[in-house]
mmCIF file of N, CA and C in Angstrom:
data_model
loop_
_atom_site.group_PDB
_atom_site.id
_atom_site.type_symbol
_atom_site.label_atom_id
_atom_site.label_comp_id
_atom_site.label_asym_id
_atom_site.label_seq_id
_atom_site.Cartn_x
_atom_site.Cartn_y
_atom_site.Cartn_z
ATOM 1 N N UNK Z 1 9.031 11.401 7.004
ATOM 2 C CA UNK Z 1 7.673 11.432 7.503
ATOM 3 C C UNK Z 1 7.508 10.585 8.757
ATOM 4 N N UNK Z 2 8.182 9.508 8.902
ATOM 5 C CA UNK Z 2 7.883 8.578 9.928
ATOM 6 C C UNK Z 2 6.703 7.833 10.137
ATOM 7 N N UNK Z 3 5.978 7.824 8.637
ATOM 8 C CA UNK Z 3 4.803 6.966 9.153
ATOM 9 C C UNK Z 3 5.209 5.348 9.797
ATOM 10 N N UNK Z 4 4.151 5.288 10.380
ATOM 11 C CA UNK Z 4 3.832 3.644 11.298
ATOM 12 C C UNK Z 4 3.366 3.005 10.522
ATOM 13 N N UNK Z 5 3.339 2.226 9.593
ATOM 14 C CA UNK Z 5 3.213 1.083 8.900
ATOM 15 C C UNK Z 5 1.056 0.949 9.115
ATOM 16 N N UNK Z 6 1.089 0.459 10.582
ATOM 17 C CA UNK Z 6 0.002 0.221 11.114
ATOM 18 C C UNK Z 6 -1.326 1.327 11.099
ATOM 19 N N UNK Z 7 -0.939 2.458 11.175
ATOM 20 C CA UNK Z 7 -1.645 3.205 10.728
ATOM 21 C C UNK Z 7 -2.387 3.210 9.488
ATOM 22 N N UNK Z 8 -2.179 2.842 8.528
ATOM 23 C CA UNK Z 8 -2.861 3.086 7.418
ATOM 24 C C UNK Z 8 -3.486 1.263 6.868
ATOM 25 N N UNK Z 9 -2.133 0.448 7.311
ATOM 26 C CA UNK Z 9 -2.011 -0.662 6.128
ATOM 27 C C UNK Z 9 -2.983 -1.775 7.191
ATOM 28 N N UNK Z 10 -3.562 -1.697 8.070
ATOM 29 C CA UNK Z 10 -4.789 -2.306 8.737
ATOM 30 C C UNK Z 10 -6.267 -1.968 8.357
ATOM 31 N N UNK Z 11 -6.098 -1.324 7.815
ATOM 32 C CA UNK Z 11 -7.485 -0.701 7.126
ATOM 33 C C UNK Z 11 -7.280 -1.825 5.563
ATOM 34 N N UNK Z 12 -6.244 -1.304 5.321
ATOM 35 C CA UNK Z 12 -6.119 -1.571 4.043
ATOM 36 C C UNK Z 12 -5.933 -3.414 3.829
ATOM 37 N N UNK Z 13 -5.117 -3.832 4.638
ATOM 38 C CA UNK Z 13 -5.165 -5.031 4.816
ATOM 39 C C UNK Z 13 -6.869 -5.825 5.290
ATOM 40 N N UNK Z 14 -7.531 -5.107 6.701
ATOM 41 C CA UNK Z 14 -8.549 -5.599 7.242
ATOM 42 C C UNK Z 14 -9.459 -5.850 5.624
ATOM 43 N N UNK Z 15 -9.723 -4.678 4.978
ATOM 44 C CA UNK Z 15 -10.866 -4.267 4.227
ATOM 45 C C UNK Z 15 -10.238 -4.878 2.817
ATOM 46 N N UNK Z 16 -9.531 -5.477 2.542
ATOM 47 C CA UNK Z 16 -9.163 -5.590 1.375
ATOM 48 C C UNK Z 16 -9.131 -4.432 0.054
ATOM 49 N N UNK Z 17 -8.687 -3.278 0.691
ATOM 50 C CA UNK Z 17 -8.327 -2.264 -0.062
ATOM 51 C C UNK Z 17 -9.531 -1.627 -0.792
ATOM 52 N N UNK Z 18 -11.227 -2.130 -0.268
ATOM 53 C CA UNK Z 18 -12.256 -1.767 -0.646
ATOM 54 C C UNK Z 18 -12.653 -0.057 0.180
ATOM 55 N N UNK Z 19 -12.090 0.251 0.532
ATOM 56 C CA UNK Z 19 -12.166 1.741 1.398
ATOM 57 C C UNK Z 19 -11.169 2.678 0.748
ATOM 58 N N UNK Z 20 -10.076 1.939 0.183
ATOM 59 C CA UNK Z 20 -8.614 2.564 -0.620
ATOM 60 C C UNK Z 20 -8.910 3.068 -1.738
ATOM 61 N N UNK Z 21 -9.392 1.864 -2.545
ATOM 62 C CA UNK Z 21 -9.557 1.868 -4.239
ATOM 63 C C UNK Z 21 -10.706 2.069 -4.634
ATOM 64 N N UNK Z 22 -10.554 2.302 -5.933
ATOM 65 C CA UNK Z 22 -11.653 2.572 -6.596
ATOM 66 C C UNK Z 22 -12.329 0.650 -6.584
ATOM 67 N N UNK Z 23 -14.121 0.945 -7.162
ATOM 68 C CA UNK Z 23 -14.349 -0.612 -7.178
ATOM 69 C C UNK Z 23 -13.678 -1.378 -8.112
ATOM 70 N N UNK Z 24 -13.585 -0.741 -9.439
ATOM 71 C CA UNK Z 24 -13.138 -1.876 -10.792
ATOM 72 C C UNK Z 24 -11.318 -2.060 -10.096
ATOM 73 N N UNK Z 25 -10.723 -1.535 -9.644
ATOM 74 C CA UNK Z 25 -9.194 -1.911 -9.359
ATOM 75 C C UNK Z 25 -9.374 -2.449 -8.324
ATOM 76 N N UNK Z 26 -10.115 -2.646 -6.966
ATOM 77 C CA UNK Z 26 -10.402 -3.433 -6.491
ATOM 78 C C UNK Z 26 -10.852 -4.671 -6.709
ATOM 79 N N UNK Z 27 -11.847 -5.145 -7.349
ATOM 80 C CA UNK Z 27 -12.080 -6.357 -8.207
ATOM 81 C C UNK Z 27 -10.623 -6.842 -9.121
ATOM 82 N N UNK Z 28 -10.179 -6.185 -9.919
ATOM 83 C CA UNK Z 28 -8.858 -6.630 -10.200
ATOM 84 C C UNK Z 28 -7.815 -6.956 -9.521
ATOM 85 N N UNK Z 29 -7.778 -6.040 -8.074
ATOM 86 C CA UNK Z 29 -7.111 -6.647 -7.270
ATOM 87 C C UNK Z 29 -7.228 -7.686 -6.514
ATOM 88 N N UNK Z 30 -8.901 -8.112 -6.135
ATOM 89 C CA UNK Z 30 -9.186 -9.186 -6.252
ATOM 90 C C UNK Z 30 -8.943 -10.593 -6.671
ATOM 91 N N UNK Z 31 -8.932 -10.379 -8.149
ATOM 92 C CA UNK Z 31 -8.829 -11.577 -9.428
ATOM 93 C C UNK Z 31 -7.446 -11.856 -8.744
ATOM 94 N N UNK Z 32 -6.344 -10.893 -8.845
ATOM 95 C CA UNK Z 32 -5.042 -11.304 -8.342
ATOM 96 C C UNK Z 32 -5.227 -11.888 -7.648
ATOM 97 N N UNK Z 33 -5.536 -11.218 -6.190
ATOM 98 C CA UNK Z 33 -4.988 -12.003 -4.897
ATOM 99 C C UNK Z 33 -5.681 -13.477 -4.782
ATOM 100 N N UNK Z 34 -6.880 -13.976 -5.673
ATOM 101 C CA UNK Z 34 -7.162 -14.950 -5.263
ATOM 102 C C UNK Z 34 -6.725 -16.042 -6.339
ATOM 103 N N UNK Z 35 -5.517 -15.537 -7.256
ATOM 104 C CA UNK Z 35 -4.761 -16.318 -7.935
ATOM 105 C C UNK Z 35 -3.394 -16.232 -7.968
ATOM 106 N N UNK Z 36 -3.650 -15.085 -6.974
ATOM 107 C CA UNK Z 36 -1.730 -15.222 -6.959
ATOM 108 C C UNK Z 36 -0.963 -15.282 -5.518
ATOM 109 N N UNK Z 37 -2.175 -15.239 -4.356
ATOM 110 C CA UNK Z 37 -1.690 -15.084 -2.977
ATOM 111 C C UNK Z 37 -1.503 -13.605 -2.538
ATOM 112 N N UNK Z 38 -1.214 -13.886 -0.813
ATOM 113 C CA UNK Z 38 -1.141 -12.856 -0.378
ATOM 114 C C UNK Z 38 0.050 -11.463 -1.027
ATOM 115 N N UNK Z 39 1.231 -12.140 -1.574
ATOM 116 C CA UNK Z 39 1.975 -11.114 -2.429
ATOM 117 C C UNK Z 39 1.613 -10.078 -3.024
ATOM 118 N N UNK Z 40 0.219 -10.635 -3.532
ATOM 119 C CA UNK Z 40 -0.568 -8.859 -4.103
ATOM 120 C C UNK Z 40 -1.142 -8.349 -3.421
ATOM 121 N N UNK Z 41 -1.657 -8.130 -2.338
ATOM 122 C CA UNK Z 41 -2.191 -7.099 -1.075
ATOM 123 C C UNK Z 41 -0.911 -6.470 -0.778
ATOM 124 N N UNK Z 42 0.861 -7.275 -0.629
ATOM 125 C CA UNK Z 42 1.562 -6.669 -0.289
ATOM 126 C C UNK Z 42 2.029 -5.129 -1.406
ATOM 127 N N UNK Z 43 2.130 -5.735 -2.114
ATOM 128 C CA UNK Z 43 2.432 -5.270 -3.568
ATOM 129 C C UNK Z 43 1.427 -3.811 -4.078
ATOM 130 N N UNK Z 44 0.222 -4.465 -3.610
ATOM 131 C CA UNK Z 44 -0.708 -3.183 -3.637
ATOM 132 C C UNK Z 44 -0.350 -1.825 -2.631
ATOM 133 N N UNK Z 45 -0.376 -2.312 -1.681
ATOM 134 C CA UNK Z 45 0.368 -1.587 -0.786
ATOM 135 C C UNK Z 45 1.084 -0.370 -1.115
ATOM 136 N N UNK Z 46 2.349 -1.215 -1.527
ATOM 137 C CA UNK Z 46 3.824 -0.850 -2.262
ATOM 138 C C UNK Z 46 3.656 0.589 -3.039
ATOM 139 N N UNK Z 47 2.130 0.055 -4.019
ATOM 140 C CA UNK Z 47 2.024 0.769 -5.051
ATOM 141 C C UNK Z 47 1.147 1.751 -4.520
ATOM 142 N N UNK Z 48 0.287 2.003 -3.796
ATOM 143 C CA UNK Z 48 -0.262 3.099 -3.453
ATOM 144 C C UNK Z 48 0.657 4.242 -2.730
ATOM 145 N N UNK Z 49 1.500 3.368 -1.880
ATOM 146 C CA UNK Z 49 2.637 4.421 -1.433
ATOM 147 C C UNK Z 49 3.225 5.303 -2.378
ATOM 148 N N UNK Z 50 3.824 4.300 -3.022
ATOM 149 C CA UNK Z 50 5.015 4.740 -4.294
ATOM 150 C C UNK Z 50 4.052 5.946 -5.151
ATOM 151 N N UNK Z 51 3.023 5.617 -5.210
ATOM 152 C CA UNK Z 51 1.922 7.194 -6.309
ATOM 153 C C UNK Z 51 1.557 7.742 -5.357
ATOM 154 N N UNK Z 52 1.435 7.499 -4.092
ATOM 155 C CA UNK Z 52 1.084 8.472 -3.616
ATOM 156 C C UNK Z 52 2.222 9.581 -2.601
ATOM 157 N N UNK Z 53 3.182 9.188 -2.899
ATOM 158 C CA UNK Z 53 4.197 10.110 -2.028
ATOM 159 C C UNK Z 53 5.537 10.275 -3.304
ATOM 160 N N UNK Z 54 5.049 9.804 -4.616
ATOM 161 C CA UNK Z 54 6.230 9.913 -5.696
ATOM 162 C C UNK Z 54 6.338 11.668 -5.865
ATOM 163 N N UNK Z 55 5.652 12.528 -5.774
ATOM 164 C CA UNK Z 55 6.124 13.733 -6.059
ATOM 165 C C UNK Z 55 6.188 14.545 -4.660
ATOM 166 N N UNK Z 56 7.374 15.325 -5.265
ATOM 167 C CA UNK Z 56 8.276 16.339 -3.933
ATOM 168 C C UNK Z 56 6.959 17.172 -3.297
ATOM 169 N N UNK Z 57 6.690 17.850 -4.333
ATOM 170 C CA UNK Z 57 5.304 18.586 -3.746
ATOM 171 C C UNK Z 57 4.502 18.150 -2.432
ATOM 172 N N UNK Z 58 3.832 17.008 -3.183
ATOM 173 C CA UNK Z 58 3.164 15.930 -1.744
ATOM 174 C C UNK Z 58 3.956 15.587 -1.101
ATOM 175 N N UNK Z 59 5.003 15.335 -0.786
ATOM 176 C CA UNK Z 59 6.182 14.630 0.302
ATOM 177 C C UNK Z 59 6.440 16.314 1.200
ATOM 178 N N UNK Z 60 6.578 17.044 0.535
ATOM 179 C CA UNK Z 60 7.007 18.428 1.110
ATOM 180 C C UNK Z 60 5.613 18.559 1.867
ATOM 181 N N UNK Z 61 4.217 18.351 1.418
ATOM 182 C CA UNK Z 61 3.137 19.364 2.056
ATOM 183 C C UNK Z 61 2.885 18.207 2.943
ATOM 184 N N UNK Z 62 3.253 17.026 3.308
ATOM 185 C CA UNK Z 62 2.804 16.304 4.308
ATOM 186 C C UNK Z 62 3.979 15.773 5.465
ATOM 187 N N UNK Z 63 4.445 16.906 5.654
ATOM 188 C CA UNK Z 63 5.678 17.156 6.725
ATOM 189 C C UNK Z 63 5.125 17.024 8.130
ATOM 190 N N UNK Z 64 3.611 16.808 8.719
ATOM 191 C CA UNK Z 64 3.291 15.698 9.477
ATOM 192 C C UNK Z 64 2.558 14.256 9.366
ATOM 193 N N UNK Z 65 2.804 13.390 10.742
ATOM 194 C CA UNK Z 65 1.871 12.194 10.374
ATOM 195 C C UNK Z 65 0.263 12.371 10.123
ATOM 196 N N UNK Z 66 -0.318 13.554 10.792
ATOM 197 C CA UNK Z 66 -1.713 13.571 10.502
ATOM 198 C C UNK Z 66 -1.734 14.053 9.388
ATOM 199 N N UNK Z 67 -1.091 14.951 8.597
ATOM 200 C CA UNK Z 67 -1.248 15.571 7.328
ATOM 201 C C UNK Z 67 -1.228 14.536 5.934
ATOM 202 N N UNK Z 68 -0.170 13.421 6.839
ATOM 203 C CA UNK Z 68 0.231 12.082 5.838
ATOM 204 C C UNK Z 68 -0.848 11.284 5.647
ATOM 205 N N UNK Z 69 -1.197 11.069 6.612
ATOM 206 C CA UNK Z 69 -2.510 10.283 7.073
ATOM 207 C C UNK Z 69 -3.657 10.567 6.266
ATOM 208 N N UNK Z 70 -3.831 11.943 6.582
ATOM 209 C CA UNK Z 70 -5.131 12.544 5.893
ATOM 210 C C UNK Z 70 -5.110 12.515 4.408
ATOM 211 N N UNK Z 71 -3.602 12.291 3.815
ATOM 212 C CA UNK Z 71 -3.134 12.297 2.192
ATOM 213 C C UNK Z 71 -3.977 11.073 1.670
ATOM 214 N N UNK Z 72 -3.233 9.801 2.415
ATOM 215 C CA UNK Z 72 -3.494 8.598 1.983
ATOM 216 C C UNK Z 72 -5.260 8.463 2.245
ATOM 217 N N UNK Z 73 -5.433 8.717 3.471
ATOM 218 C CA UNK Z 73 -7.131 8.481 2.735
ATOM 219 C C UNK Z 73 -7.664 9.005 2.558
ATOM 220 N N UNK Z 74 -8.144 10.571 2.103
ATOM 221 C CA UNK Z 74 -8.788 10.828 1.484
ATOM 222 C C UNK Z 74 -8.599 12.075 0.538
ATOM 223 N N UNK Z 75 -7.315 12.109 0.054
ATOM 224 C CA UNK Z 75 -6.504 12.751 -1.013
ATOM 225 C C UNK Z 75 -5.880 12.392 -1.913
ATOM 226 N N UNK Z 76 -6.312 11.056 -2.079
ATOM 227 C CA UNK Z 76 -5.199 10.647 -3.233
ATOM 228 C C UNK Z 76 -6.104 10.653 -4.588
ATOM 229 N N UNK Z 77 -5.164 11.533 -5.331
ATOM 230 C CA UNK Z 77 -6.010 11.565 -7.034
ATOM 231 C C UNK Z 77 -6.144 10.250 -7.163
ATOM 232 N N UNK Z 78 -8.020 10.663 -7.848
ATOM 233 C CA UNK Z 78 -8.120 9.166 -8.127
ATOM 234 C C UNK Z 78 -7.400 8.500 -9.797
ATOM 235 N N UNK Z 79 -6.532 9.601 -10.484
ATOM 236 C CA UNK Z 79 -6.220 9.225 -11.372
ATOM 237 C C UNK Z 79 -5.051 8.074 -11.486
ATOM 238 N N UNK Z 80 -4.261 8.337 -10.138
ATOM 239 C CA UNK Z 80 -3.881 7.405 -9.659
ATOM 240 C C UNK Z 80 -4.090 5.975 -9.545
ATOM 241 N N UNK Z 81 -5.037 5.872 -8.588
ATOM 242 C CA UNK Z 81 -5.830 4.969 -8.465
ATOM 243 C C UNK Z 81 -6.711 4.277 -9.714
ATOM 244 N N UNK Z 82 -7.065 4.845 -11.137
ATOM 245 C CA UNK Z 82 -7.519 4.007 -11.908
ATOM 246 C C UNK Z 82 -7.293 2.822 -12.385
ATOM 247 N N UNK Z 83 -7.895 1.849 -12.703
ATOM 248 C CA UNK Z 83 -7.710 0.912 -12.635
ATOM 249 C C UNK Z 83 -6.216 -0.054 -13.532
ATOM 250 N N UNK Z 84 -6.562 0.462 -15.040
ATOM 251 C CA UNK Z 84 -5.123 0.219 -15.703
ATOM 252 C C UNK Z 84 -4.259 0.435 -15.213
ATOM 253 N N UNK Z 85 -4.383 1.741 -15.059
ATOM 254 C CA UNK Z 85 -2.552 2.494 -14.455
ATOM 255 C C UNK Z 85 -2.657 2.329 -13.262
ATOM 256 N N UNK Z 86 -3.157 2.046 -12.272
ATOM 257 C CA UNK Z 86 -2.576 1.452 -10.953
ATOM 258 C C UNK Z 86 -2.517 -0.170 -11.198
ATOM 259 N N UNK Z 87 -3.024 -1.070 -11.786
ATOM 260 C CA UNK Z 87 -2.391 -1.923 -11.765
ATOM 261 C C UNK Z 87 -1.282 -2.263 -12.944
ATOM 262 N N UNK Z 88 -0.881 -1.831 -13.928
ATOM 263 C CA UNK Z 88 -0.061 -1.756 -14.432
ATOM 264 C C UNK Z 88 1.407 -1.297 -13.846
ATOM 265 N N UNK Z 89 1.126 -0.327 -12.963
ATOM 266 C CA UNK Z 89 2.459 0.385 -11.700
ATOM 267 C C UNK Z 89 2.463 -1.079 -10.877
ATOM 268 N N UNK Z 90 1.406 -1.321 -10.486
ATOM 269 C CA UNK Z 90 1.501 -2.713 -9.181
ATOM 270 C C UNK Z 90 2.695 -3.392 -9.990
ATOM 271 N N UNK Z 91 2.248 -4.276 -11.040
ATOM 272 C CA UNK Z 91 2.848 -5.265 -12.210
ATOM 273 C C UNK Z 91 4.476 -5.262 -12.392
ATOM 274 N N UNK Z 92 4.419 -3.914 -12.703
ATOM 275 C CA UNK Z 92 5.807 -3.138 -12.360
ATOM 276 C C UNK Z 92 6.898 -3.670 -11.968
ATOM 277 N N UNK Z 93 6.601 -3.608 -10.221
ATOM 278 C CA UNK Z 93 7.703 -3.464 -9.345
ATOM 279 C C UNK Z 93 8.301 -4.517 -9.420
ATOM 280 N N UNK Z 94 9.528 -4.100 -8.969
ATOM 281 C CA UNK Z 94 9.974 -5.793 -8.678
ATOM 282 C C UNK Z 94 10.618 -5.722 -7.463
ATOM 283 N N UNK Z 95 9.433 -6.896 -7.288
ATOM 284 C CA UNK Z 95 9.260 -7.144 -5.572
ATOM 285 C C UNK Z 95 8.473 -8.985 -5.708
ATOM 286 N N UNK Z 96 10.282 -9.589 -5.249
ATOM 287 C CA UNK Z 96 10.394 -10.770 -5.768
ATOM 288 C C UNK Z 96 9.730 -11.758 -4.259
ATOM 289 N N UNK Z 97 9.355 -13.162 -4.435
ATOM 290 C CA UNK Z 97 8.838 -14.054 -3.591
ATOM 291 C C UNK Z 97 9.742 -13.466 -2.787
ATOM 292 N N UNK Z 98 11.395 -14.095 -3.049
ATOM 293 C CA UNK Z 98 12.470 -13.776 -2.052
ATOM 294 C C UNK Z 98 12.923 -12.299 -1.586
ATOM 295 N N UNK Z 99 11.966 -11.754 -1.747
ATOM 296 C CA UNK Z 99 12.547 -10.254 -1.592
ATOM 297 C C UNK Z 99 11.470 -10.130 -0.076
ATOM 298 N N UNK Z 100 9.913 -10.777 -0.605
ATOM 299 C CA UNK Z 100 8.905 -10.743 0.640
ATOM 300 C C UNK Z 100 9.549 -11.680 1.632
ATOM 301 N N UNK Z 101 10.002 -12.346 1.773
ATOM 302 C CA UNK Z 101 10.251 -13.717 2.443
ATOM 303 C C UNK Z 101 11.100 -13.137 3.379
ATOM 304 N N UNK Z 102 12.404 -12.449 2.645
ATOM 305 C CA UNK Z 102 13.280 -11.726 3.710
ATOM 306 C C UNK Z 102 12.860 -10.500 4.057
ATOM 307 N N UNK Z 103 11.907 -9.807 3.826
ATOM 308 C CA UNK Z 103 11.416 -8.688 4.605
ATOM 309 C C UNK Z 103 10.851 -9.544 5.564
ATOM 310 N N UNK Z 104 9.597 -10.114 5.058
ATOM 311 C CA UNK Z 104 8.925 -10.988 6.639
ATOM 312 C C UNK Z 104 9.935 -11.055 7.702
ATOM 313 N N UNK Z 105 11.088 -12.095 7.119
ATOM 314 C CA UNK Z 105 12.155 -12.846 8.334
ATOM 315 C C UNK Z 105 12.684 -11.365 9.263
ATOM 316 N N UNK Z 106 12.758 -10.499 8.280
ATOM 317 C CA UNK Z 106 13.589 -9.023 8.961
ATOM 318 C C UNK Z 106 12.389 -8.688 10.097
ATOM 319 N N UNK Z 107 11.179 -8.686 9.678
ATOM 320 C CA UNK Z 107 10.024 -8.195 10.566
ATOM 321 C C UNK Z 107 9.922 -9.088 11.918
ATOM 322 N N UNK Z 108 9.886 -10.054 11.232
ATOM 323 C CA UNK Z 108 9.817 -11.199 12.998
ATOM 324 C C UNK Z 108 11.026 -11.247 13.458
ATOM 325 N N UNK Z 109 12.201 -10.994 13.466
ATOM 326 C CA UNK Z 109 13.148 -11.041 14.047
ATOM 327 C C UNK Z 109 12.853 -9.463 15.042
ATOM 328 N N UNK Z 110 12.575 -8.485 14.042
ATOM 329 C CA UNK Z 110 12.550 -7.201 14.905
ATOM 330 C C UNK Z 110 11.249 -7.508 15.966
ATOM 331 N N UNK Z 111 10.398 -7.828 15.910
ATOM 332 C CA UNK Z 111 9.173 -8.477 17.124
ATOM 333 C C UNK Z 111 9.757 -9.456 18.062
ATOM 334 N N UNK Z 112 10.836 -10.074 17.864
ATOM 335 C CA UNK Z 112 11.026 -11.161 18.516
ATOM 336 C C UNK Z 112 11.922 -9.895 19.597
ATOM 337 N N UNK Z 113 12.842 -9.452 18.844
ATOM 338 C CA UNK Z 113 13.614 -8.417 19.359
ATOM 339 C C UNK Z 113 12.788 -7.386 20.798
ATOM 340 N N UNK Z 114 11.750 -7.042 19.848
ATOM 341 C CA UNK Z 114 10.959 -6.331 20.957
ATOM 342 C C UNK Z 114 10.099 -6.881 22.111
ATOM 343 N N UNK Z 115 9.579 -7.919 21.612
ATOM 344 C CA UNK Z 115 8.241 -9.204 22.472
ATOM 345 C C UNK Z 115 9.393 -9.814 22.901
ATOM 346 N N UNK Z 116 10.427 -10.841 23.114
ATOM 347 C CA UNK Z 116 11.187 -11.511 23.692
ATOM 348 C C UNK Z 116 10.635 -12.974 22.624
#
């Protein structure tokens, strides 16, 4: 697909995922992030991707970026998105302190790479 990162996850980051989610998984995502740090905005992230591009079907019918685009906001079953089972999928992953830490370092090295 080639999505841009920036495309979608500035909304989602700016707004705190209140434009993304439903309200009650928002508020839960809430409770997290303001007890567990920024790790769960990342994590949320993670998990909206992962349900929302987990079946071939949807990965096949969004064979462009605007088609991708248009998936993530305003096509994604909200069954998905309910509150248990999307945060129960979040809970899930494993996506460790040190796993964010060295993605970050990978990210600023590639900016440094590009910005000087």
């Amino acid at each position: 697909m080639g999505l841009q990162s920036t495309f979608y996850s500035v909304e989602w980051f700016m707004c705190v995922y209140t434009r993304t989610l439903p309200w009650e998984t928002v508020l839960r995502v809430w409770d997290m992030f303001l007890c567990e740090g920024v790790k769960v905005l990342i994590k949320v992230g993670v998990t909206v991707l992962l349900l929302a591009f987990n079946d071939k079907e949807v990965r096949d019918s969004c064979e462009s970026f605007d088609k991708a685009i248009k998936y993530l906001k305003y096509k994604l079953p909200t069954e998905l998105l309910e509150e248990d089972f999307f945060v129960g999928k979040m809970l899930s992953l494993d996506i460790s302190e040190k796993k964010l830490k060295e993605a970050h370092m990978e990210q600023l090295a590639k900016l440094k790479e590009l910005f000087g």
